[in-house]
PDB file of C-alpha atoms in Angstrom:
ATOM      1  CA  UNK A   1     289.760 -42.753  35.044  1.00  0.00           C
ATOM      2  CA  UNK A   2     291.933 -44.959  36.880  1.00  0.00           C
ATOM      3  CA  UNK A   3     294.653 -47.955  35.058  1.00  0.00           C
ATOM      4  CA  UNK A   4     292.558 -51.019  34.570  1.00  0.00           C
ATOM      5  CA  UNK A   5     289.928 -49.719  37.461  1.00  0.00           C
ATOM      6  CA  UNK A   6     287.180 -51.366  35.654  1.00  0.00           C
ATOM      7  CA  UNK A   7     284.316 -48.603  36.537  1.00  0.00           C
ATOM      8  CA  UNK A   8     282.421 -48.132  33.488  1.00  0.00           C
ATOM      9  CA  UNK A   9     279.946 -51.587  33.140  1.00  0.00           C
ATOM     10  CA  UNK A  10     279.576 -52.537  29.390  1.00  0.00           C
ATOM     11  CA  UNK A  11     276.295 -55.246  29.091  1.00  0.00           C
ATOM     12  CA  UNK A  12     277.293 -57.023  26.446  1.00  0.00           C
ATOM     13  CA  UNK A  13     274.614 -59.444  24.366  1.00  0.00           C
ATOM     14  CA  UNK A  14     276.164 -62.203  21.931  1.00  0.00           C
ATOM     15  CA  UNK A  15     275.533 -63.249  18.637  1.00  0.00           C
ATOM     16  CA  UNK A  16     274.138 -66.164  17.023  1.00  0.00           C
ATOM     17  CA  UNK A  17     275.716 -69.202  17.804  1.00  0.00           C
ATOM     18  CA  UNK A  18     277.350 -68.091  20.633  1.00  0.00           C
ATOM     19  CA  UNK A  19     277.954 -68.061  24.605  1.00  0.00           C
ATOM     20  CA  UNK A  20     279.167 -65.682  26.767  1.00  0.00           C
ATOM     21  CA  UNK A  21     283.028 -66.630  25.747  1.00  0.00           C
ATOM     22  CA  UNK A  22     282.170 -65.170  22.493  1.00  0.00           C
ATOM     23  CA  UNK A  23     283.716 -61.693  23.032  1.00  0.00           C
ATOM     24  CA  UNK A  24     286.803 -63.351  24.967  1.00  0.00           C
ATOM     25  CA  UNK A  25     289.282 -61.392  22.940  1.00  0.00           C
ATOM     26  CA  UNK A  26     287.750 -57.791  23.704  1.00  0.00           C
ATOM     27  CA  UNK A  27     287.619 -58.514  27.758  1.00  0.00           C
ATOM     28  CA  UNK A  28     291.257 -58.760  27.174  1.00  0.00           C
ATOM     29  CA  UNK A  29     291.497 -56.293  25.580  1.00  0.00           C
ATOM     30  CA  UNK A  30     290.185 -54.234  27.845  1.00  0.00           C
ATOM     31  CA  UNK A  31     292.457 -55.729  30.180  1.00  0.00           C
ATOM     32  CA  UNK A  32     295.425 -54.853  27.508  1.00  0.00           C
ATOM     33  CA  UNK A  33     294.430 -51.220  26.407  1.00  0.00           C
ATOM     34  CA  UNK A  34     296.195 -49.279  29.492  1.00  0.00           C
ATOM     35  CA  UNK A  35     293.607 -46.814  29.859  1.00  0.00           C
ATOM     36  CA  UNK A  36     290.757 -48.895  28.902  1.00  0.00           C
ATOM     37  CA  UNK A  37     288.806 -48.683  32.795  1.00  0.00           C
ATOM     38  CA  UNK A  38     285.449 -50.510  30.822  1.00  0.00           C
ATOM     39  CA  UNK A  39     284.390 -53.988  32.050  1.00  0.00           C
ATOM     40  CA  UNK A  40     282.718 -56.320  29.501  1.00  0.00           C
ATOM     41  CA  UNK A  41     280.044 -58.047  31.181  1.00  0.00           C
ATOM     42  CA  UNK A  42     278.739 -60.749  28.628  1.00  0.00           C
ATOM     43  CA  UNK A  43     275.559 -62.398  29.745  1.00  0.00           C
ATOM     44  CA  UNK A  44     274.631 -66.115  28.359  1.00  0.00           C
ATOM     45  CA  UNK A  45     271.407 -67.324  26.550  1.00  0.00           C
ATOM     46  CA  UNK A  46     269.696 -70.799  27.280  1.00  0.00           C
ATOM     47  CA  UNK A  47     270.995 -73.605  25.446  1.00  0.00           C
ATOM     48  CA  UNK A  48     274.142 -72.995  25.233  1.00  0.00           C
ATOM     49  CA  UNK A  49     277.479 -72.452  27.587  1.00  0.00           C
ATOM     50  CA  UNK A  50     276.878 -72.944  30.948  1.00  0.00           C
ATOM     51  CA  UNK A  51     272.981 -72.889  30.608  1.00  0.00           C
ATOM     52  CA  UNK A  52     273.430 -75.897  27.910  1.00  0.00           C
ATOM     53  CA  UNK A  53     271.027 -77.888  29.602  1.00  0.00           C
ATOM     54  CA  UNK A  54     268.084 -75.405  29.279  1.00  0.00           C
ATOM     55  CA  UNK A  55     265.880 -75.288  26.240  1.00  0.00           C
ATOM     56  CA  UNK A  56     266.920 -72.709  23.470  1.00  0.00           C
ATOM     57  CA  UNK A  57     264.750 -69.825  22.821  1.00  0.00           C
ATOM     58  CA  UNK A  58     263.659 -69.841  19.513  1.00  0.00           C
ATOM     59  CA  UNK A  59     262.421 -65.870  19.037  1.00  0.00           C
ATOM     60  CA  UNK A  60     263.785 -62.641  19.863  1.00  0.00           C
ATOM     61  CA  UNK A  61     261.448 -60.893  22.213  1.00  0.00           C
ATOM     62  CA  UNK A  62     261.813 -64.444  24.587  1.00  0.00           C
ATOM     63  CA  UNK A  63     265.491 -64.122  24.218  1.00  0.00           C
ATOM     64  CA  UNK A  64     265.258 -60.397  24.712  1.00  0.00           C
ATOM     65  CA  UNK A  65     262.965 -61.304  28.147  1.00  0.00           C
ATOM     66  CA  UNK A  66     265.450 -63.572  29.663  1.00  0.00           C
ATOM     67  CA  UNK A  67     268.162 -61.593  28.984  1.00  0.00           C
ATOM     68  CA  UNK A  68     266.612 -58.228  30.539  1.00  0.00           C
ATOM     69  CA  UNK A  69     265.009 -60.902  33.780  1.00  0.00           C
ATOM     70  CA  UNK A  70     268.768 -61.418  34.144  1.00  0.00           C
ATOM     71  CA  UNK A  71     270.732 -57.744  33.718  1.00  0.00           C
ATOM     72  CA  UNK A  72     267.955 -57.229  36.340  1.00  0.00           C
ATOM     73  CA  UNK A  73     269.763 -59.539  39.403  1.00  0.00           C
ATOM     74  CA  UNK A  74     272.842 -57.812  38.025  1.00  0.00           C
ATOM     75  CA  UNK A  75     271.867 -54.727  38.519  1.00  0.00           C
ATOM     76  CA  UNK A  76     271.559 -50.990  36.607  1.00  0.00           C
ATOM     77  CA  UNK A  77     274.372 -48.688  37.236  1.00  0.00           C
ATOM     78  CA  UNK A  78     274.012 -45.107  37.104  1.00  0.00           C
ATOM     79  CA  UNK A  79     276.062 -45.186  34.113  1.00  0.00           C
ATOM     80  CA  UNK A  80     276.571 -47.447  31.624  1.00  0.00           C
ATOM     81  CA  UNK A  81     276.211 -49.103  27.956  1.00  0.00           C
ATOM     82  CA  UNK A  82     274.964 -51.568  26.048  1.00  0.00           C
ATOM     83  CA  UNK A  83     276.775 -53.654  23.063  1.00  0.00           C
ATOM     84  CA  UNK A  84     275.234 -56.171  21.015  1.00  0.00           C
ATOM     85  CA  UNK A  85     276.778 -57.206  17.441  1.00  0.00           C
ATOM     86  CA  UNK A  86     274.686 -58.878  15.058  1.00  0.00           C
ATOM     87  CA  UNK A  87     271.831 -60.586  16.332  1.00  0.00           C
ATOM     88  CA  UNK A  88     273.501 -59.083  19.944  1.00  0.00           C
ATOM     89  CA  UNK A  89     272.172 -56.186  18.586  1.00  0.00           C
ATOM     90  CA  UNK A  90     268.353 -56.998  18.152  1.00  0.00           C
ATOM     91  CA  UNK A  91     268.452 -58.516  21.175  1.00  0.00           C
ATOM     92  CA  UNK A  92     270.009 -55.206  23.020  1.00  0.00           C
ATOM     93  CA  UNK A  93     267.402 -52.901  21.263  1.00  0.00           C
ATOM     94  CA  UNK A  94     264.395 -55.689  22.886  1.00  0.00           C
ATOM     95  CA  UNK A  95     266.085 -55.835  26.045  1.00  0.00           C
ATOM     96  CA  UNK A  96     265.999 -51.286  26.061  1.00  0.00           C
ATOM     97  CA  UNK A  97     262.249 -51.776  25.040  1.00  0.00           C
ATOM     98  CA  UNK A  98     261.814 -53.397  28.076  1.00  0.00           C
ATOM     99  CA  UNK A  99     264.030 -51.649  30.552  1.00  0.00           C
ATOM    100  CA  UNK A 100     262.144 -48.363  29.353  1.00  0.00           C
ATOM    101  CA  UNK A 101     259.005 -49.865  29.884  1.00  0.00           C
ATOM    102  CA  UNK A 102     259.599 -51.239  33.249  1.00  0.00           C
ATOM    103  CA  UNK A 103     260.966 -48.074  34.469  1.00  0.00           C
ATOM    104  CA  UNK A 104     264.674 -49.102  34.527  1.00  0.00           C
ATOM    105  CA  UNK A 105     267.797 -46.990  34.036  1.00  0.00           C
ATOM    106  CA  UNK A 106     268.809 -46.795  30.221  1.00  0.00           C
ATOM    107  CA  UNK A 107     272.248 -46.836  29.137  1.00  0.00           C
ATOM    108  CA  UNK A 108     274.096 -43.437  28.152  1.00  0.00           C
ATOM    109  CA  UNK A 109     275.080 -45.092  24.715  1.00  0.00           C
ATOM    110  CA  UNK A 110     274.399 -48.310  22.928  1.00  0.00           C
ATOM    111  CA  UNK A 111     276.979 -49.309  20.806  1.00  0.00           C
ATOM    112  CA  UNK A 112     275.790 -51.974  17.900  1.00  0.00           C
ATOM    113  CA  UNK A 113     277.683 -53.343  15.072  1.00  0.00           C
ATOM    114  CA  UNK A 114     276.842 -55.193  12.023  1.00  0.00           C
ATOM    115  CA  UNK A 115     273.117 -55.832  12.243  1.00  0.00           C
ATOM    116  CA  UNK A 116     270.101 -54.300   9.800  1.00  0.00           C
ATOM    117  CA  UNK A 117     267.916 -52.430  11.462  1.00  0.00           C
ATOM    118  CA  UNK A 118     264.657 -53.798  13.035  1.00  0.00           C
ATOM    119  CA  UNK A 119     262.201 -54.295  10.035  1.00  0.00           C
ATOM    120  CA  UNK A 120     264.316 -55.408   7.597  1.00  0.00           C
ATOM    121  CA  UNK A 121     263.875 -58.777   7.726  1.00  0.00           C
ATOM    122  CA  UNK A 122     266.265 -61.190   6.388  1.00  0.00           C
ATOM    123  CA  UNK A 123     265.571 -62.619   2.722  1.00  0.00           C
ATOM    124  CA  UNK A 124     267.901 -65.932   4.029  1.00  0.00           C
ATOM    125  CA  UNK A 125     266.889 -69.174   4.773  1.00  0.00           C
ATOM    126  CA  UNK A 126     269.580 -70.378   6.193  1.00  0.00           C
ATOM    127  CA  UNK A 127     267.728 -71.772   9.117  1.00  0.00           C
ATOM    128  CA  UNK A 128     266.151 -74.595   6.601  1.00  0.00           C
ATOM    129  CA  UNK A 129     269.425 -75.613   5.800  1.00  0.00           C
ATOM    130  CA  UNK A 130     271.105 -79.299   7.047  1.00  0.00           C
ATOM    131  CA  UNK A 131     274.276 -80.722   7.314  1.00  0.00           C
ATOM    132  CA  UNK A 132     276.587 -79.561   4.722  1.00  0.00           C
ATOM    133  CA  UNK A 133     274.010 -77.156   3.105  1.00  0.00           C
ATOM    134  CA  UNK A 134     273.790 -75.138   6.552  1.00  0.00           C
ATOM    135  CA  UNK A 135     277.993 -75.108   6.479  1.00  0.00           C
ATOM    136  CA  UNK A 136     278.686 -73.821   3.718  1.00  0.00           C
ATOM    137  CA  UNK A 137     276.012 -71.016   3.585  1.00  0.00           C
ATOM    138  CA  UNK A 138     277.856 -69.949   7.417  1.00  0.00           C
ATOM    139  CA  UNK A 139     280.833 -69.275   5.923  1.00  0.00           C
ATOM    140  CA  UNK A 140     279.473 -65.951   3.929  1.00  0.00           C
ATOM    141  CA  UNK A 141     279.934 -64.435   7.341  1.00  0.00           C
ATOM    142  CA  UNK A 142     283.678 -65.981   7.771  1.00  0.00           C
ATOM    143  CA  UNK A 143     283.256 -66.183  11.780  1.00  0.00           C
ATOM    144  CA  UNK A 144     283.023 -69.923  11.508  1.00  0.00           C
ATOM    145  CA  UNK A 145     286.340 -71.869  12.365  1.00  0.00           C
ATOM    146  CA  UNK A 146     287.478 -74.565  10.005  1.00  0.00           C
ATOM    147  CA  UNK A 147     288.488 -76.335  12.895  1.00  0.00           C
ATOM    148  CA  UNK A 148     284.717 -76.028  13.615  1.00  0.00           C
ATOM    149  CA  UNK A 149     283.396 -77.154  10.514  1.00  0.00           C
ATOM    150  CA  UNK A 150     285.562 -80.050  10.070  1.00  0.00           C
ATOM    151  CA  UNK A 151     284.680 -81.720  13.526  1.00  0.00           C
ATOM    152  CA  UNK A 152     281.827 -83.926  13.574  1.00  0.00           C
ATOM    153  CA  UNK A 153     280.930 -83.721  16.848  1.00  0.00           C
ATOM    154  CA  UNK A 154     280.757 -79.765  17.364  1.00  0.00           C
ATOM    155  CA  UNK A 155     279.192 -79.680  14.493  1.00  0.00           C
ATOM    156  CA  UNK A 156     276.767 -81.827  16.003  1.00  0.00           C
ATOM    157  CA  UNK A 157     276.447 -79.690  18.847  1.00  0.00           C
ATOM    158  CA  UNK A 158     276.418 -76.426  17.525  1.00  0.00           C
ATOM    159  CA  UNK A 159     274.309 -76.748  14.585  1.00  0.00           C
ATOM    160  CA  UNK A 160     270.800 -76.914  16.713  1.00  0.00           C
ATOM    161  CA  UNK A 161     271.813 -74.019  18.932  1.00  0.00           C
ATOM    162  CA  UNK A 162     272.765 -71.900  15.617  1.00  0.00           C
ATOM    163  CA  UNK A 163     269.721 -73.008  13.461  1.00  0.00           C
ATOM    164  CA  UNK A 164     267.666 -71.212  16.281  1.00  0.00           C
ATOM    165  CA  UNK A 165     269.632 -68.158  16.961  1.00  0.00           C
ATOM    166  CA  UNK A 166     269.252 -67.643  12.534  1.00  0.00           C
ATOM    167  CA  UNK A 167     265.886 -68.215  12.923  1.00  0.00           C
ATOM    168  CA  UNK A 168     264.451 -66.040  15.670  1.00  0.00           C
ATOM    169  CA  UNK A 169     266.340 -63.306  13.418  1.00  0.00           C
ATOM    170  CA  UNK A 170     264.707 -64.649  10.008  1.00  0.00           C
ATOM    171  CA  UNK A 171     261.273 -64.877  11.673  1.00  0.00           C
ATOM    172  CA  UNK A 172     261.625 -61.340  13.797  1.00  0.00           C
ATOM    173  CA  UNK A 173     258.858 -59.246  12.276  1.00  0.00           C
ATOM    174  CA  UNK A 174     258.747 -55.257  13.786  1.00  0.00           C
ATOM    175  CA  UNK A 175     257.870 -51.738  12.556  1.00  0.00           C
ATOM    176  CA  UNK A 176     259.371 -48.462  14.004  1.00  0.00           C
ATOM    177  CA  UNK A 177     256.075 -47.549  13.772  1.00  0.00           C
ATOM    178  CA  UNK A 178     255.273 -49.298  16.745  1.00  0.00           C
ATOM    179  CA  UNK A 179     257.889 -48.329  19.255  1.00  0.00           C
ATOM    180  CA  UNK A 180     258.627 -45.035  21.165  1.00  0.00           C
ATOM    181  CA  UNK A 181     262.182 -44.031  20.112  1.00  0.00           C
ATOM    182  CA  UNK A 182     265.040 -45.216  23.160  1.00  0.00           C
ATOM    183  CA  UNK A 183     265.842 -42.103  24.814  1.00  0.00           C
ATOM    184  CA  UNK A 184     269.815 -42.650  24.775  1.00  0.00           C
ATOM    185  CA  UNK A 185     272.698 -42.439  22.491  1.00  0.00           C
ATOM    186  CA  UNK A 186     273.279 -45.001  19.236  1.00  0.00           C
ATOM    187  CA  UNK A 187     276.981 -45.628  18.324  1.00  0.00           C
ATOM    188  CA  UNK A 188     276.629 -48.059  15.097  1.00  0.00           C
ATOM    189  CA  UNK A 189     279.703 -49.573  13.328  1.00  0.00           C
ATOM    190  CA  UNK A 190     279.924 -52.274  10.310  1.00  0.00           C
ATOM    191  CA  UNK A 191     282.213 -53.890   7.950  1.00  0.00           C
ATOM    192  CA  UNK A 192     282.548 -52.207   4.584  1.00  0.00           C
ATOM    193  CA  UNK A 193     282.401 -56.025   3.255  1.00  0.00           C
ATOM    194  CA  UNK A 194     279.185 -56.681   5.064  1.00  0.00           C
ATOM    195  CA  UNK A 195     276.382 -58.361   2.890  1.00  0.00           C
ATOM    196  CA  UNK A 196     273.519 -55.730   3.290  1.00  0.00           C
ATOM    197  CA  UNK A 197     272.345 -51.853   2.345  1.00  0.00           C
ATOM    198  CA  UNK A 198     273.579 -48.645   3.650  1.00  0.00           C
ATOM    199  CA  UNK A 199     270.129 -47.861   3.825  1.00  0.00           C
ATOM    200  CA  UNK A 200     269.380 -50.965   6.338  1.00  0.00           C
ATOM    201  CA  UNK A 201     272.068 -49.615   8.580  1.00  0.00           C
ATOM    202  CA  UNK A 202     271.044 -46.051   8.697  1.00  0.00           C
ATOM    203  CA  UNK A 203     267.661 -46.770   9.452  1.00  0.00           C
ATOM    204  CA  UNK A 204     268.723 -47.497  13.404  1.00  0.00           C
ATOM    205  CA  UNK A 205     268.474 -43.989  13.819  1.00  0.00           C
ATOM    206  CA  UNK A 206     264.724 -43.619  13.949  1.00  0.00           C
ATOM    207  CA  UNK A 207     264.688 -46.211  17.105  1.00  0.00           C
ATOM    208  CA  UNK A 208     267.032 -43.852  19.238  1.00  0.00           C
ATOM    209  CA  UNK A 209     266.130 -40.258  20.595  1.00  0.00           C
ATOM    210  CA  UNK A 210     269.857 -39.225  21.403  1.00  0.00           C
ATOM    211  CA  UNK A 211     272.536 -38.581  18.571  1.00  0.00           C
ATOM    212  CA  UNK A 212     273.429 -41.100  16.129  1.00  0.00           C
ATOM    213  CA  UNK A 213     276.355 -42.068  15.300  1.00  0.00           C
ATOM    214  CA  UNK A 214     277.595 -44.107  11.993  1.00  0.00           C
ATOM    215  CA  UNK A 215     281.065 -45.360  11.231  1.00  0.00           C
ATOM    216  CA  UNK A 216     281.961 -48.092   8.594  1.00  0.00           C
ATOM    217  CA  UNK A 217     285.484 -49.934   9.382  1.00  0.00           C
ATOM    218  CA  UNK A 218     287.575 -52.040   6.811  1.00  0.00           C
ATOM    219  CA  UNK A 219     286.362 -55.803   7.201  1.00  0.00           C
ATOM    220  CA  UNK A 220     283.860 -58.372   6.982  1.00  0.00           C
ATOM    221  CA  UNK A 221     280.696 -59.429   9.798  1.00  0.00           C
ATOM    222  CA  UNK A 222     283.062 -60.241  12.160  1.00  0.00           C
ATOM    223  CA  UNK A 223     285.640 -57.359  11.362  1.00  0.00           C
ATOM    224  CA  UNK A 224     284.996 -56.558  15.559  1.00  0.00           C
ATOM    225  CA  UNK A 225     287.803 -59.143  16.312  1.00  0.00           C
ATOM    226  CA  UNK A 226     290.511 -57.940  13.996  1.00  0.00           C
ATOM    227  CA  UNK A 227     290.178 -54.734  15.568  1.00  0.00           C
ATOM    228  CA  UNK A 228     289.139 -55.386  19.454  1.00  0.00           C
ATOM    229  CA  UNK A 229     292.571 -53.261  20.739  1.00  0.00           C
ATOM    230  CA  UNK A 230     290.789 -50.145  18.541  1.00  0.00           C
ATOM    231  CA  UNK A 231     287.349 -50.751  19.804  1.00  0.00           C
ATOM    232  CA  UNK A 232     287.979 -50.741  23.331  1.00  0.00           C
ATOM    233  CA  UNK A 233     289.785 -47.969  23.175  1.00  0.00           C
ATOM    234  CA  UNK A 234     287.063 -45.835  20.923  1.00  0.00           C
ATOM    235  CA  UNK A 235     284.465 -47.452  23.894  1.00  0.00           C
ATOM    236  CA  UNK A 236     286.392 -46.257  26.686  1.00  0.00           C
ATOM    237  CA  UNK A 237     286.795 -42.618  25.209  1.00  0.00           C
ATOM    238  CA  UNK A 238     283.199 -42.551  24.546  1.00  0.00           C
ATOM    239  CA  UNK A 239     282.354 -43.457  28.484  1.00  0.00           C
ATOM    240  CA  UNK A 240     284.842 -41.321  29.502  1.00  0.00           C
ATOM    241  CA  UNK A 241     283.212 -38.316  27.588  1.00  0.00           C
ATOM    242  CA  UNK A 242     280.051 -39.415  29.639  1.00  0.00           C
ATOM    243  CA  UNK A 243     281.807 -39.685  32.983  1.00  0.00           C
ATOM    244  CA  UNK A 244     282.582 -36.020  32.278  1.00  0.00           C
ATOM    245  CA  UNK A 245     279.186 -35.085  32.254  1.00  0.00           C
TER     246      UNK A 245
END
């Protein structure tokens, strides 16, 4: 692969709270890894960003439909992968349900991080919190910025669009029972510090035909942006090992 080429499309889905600016500090990185040639292409949910004037979604298979009704004007490449961390990664799984369905081209490799597997539904209620309540129970995750948290007014604005985000994830009710396995690779990776079971994690497998991949790095929920140099470049060697095929 070629120096900073960009090839090898990456879909990227956020998390909850967020925009497409979210993963700002891995497109640079893949900008800064020399021979990163992977292009992070983050797409944006209503309510928020530069759709802030549409009405948030408030459950995952509607998020999951407006995100696939958009990849769709993007486009499927031959080759490439999907990322979602956290909630990014429900939505990804939802957004392969449909592409499978509808006769689209899957990924080669999905690569999640820090997210229980569909069907383990979250025994939170953060979602019922208010004001300082809802504040302090977001800082478990430490991916919240004091500066953040200490403003009024993005507090203000940020507090509706994350209330929904937590609860389309506390209210998102599935069984592997009812889905045909995704017929492409799973690459899974989580913080050793994260708040749920090993077990919760290693059940992704049964929603994936391909192999199955598990890797637990030092950190917390958001341990993805202390180590975004390191994860581009483990991304890029796994599409290059698919290029090759």
């Amino acid at each position: 692969m070629s120096k900073h080429s960009g090839t090898f499309q990456i879909y990227a889905i956020p998390f909850a709270g967020a925009d497409k600016f979210c993963y700002r500090n891995i497109v640079k990185a893949c900008t800064d890894v020399p021979e990163s040639d992977i292009v992070f292409n983050v797409f944006e949910l209503p309510g928020r960003g530069s759709r802030n004037k549409e009405l948030l979604l408030t459950d995952i298979p509607s998020m999951a439909m407006d995100l696939f009704e958009t990849i769709k004007l993007t486009g499927w490449p031959r080759q490439y992968a999907i990322f979602g961390h956290s909630m990014g990664a429900l939505l990804a799984h939802q957004v392969l349900i449909l592409a499978r369905d509808q006769g689209c081209a899957l990924p080669v490799f999905a690569y999640f991080t820090s997210c229980q597997a569909p069907g383990y539904r979250s025994k939170s209620n953060f979602s019922t919190l208010s004001g300082k309540d809802f504040w302090i129970s977001m800082k478990v995750y430490n991916g919240t910025p004091e500066a953040l948290i200490e403003n009024e007014s993005l507090r203000n604005y940020f507090e509706p669009i994350l209330k929904s985000d937590i609860h389309a994830v506390e209210n998102y009710h599935t069984n592997v029972k009812q889905f045909l396995k995704i017929q492409t690779d799973l690459y899974f990776r989580w913080g050793m510090d994260e708040h749920f079971s090993l077990e919760s994690v290693m059940r992704w497998q049964d929603f994936f035909e391909g192999k199955s991949d598990f890797s637990c790095r030092e950190g917390d929920h958001f341990f993805i942006f202390k180590t975004a140099h390191a994860m581009v470049s483990e991304l890029n060697s796994i599409a290059q090992s698919y290029a090759r095929l």
